[in-house]
Short mmCIF file of C-alpha atoms and ligand atoms in Angstrom, two decimals:
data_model
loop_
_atom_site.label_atom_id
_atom_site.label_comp_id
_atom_site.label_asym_id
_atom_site.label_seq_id
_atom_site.Cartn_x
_atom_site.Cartn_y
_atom_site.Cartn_z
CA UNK A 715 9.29 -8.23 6.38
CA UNK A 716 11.01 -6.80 9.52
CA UNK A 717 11.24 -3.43 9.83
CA UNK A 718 14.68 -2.41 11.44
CA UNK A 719 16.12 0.52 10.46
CA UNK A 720 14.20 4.34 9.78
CA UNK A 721 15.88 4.47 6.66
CA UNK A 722 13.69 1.82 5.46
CA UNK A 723 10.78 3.65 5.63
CA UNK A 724 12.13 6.84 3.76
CA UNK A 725 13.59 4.49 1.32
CA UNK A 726 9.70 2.88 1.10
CA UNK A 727 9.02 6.55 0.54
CA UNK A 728 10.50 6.58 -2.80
CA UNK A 729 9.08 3.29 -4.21
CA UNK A 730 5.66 3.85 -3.16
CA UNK A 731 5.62 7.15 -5.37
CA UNK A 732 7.29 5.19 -7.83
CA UNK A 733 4.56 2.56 -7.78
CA UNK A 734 1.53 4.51 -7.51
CA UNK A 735 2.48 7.98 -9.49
CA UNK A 736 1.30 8.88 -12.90
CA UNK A 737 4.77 9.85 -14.85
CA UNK A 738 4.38 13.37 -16.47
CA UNK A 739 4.27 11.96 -20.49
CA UNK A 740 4.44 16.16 -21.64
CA UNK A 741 7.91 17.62 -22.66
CA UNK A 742 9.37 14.46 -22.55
CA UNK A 743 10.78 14.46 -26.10
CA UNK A 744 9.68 10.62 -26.78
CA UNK A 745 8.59 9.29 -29.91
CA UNK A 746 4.81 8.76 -28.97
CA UNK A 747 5.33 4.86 -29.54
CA UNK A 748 7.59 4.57 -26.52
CA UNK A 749 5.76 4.34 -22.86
CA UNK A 750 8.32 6.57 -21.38
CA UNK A 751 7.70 4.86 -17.89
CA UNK A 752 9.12 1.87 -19.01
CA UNK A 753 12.34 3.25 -19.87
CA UNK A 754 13.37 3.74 -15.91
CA UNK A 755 11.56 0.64 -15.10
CA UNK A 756 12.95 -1.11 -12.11
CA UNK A 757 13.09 -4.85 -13.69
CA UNK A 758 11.85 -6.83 -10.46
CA UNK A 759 14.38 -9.75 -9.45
CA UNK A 760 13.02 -11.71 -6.53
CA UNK A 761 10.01 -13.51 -8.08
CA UNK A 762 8.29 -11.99 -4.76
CA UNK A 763 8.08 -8.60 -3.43
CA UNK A 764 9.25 -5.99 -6.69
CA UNK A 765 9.07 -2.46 -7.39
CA UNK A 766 5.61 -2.83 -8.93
CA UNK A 767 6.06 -4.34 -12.70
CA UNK A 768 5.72 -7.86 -12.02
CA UNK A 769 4.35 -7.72 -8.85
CA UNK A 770 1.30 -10.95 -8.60
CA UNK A 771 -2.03 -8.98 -7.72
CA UNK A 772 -3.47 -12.00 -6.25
CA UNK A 773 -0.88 -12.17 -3.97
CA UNK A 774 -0.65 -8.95 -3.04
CA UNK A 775 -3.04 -5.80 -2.85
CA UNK A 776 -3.06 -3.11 -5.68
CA UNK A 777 -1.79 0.07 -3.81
CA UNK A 778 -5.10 1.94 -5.73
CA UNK A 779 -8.16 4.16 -4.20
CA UNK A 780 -8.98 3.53 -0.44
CA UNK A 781 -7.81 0.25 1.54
CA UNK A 782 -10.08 -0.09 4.77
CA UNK A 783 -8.20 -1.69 7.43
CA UNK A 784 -9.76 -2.63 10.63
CA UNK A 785 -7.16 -2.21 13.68
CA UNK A 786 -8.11 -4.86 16.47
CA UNK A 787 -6.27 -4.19 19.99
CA UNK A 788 -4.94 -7.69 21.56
CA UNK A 789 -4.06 -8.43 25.42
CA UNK A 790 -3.23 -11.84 27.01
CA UNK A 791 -3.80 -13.64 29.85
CA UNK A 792 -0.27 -12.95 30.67
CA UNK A 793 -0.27 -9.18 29.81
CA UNK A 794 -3.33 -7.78 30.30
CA UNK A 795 -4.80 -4.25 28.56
CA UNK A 796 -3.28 -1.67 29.76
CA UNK A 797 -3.62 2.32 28.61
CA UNK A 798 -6.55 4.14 26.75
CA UNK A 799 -7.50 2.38 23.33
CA UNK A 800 -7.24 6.00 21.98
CA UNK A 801 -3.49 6.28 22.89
CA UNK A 802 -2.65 3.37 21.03
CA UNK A 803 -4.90 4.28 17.39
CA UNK A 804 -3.22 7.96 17.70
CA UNK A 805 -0.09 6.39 17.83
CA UNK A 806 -0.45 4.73 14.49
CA UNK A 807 -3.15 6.98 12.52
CA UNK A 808 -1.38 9.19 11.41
CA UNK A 809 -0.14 6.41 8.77
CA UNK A 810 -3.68 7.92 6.70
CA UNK A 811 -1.97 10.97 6.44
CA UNK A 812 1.70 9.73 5.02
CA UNK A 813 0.06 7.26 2.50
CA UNK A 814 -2.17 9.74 1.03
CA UNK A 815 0.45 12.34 0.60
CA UNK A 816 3.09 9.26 -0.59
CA UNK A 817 0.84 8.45 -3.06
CA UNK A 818 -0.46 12.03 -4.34
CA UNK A 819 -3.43 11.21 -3.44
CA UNK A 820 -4.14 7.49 -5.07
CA UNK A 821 -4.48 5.67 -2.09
CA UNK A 822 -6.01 6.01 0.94
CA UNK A 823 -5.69 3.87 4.33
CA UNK A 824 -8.80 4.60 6.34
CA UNK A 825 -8.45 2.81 9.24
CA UNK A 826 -11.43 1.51 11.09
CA UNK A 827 -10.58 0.86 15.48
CA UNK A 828 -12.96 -1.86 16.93
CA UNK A 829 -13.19 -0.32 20.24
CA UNK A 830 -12.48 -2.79 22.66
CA UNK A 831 -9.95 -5.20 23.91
CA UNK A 832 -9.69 -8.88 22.53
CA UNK A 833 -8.10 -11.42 24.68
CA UNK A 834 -6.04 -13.86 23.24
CA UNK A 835 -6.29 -17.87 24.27
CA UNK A 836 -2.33 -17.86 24.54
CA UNK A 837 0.01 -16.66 26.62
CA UNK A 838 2.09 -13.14 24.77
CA UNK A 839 5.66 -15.18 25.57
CA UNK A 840 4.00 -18.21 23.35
CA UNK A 841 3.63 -17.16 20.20
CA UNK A 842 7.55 -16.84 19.07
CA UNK A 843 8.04 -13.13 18.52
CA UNK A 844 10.97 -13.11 20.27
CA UNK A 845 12.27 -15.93 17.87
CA UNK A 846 11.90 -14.19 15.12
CA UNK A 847 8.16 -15.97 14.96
CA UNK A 848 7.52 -18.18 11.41
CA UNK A 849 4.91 -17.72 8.71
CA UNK A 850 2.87 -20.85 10.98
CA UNK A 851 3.49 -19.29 14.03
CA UNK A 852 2.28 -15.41 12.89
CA UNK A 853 -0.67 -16.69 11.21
CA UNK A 854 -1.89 -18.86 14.22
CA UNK A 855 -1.82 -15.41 15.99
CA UNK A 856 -3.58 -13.85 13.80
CA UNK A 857 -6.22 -16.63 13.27
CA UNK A 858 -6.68 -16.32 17.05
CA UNK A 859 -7.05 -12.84 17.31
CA UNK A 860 -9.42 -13.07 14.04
CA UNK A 861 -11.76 -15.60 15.87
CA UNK A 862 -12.14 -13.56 19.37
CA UNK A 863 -12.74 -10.77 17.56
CA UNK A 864 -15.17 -12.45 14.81
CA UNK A 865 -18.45 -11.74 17.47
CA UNK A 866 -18.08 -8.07 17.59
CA UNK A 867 -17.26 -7.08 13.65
CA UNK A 868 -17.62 -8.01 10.19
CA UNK A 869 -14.36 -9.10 8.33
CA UNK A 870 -15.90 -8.63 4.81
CA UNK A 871 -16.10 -4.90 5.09
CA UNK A 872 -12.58 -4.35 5.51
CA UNK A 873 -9.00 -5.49 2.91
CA UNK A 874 -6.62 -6.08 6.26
CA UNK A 875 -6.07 -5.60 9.50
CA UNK A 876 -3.78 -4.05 11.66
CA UNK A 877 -3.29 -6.40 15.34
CA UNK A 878 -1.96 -4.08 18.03
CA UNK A 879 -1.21 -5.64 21.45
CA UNK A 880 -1.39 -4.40 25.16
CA UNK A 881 1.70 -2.01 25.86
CA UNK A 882 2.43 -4.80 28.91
CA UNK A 883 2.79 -7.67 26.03
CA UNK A 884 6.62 -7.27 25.82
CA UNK A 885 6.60 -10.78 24.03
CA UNK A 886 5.50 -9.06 20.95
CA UNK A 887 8.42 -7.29 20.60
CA UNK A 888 8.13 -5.94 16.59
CA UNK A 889 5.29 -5.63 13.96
CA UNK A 890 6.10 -8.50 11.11
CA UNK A 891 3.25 -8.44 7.93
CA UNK A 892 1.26 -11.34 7.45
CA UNK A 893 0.88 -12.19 3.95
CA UNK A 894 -1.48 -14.52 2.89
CA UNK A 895 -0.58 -18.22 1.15
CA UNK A 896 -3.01 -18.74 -1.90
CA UNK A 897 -2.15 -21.78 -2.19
CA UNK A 898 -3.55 -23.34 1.66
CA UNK A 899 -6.58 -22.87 3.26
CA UNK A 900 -5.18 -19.74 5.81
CA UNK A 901 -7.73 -17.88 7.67
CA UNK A 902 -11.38 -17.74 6.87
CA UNK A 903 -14.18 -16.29 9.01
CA UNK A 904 -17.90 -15.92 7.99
CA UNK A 905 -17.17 -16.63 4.65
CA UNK A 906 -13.71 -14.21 4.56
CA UNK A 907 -10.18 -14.86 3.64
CA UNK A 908 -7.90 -12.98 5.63
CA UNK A 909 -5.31 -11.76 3.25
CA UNK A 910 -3.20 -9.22 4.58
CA UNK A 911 -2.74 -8.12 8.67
CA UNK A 912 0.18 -6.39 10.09
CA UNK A 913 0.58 -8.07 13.53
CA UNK A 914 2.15 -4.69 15.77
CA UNK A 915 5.06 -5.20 18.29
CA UNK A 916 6.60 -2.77 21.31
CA UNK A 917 8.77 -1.03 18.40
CA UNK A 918 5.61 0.52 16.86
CA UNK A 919 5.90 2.77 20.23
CA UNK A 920 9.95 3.42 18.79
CA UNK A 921 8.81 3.93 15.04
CA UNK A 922 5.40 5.78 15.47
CA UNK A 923 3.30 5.52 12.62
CA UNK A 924 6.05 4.91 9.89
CA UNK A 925 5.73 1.12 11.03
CA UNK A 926 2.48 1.02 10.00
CA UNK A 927 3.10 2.70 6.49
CA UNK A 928 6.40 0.65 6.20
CA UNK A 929 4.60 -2.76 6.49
CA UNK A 930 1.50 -1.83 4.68
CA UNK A 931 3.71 -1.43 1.72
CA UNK A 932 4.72 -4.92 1.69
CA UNK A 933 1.05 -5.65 1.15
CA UNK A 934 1.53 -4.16 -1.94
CA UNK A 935 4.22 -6.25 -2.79
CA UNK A 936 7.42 -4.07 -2.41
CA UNK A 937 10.68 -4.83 -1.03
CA UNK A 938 12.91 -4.35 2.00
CA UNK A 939 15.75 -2.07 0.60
CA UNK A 940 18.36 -2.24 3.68
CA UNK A 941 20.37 -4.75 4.27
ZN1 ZN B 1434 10.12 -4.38 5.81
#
């Protein structure tokens, strides 16, 4: 779920067409019985995130039609806002852009800024980014930055979120995805489950947009392919 290397992104490239594309079914020379798509199937081996044929669709989000994603913008009481909030949402929008061209057209991120600055009841340092954070530790963050937030927007209108900090928060150092656990209560505000958020570090300033795309596609359930 970390995003290290660019290659990643390009290699995400590849799956997500893989994923979402209709295969061309004329000229093929199959016997009309066979689904030609499932000849080049990519059997999925992790039980988790797969290239698409057993991925769980409760678990994750069907990469189909338009995904509305809300992008709050965090600071802290130790690393307060900094910069215009229109710096930061043209750093990742262009993320619309990729997905709809990745996807020839299927899907389409529209991404929604709340345009203002939500300050978070813990200190940036505090939250264990720069531990490598755990599943408890990224969803407390996000469960914070869903209930300061909760006053100014409505979480049923939207299928995730995208949590970018204050360019002083050097804490939160990269952008992990927060996927949800069915199986515990998780996040719920006014009557919404919080599925799916992609919690932004400093390296989305390194990456650019691709971050965004990258981690969005684990949403959808597919893998890391680097090592
Ligand atoms: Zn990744």
């Amino acid at each position: 779920m970390k995003l290290r290397p660019l290659t990643a992104a390009f290699a995400m490239t590849v799956m997500l067409a893989t994923a979402t594309a209709t295969p061309a079914l004329a000229d093929t020379g199959h016997p009309s019985t066979t689904a030609p798509a499932s000849d080049c199937a990519l059997p999925g081996r992790t039980g988790w995130t797969d290239e698409g044929h057993n991925t769980d669709y409760t678990q994750f989000q069907q990469p189909l039609g338009t995904k509305h994603v809300l992008m709050l913008f965090v600071d802290f009481p130790d690393a307060p806002a900094t910069g215009s909030l229109d710096d930061y949402y043209r750093e990742l929008a262009p993320a619309q852009d990729w997905m709809k061209q990745d996807s020839y057209g299927r899907l389409h991120l529209e991404i929604d800024p709340l345009k203002r600055w939500i300050t978070m009841p813990q200190t940036s340092a505090s939250y264990g980014f720069q531990r490598g954070i755990t599943f408890d530790e990224q969803e407390l963050y996000v469960k914070q930055a869903v209930q300061a937030a909760a006053p100014y927007t409505d979480f049923s209108k939207y299928d995730m979120l995208y949590i970018v900090p204050t360019r002083s928060a050097s804490a939160i150092s990269f952008s992990p995805t927060y996927l949800y656990d069915p199986t515990t209560a998780g996040i719920t505000v006014n009557g919404t489950r919080i599925k799916w958020a992609i919690t932004f570090g400093q390296d989305m300033w390194t990456w650019g947009y691709r971050v965004a795309d990258h981690e969005t596609s684990h949403t959808f359930g597919l893998p890391d392919l680097y090592k």
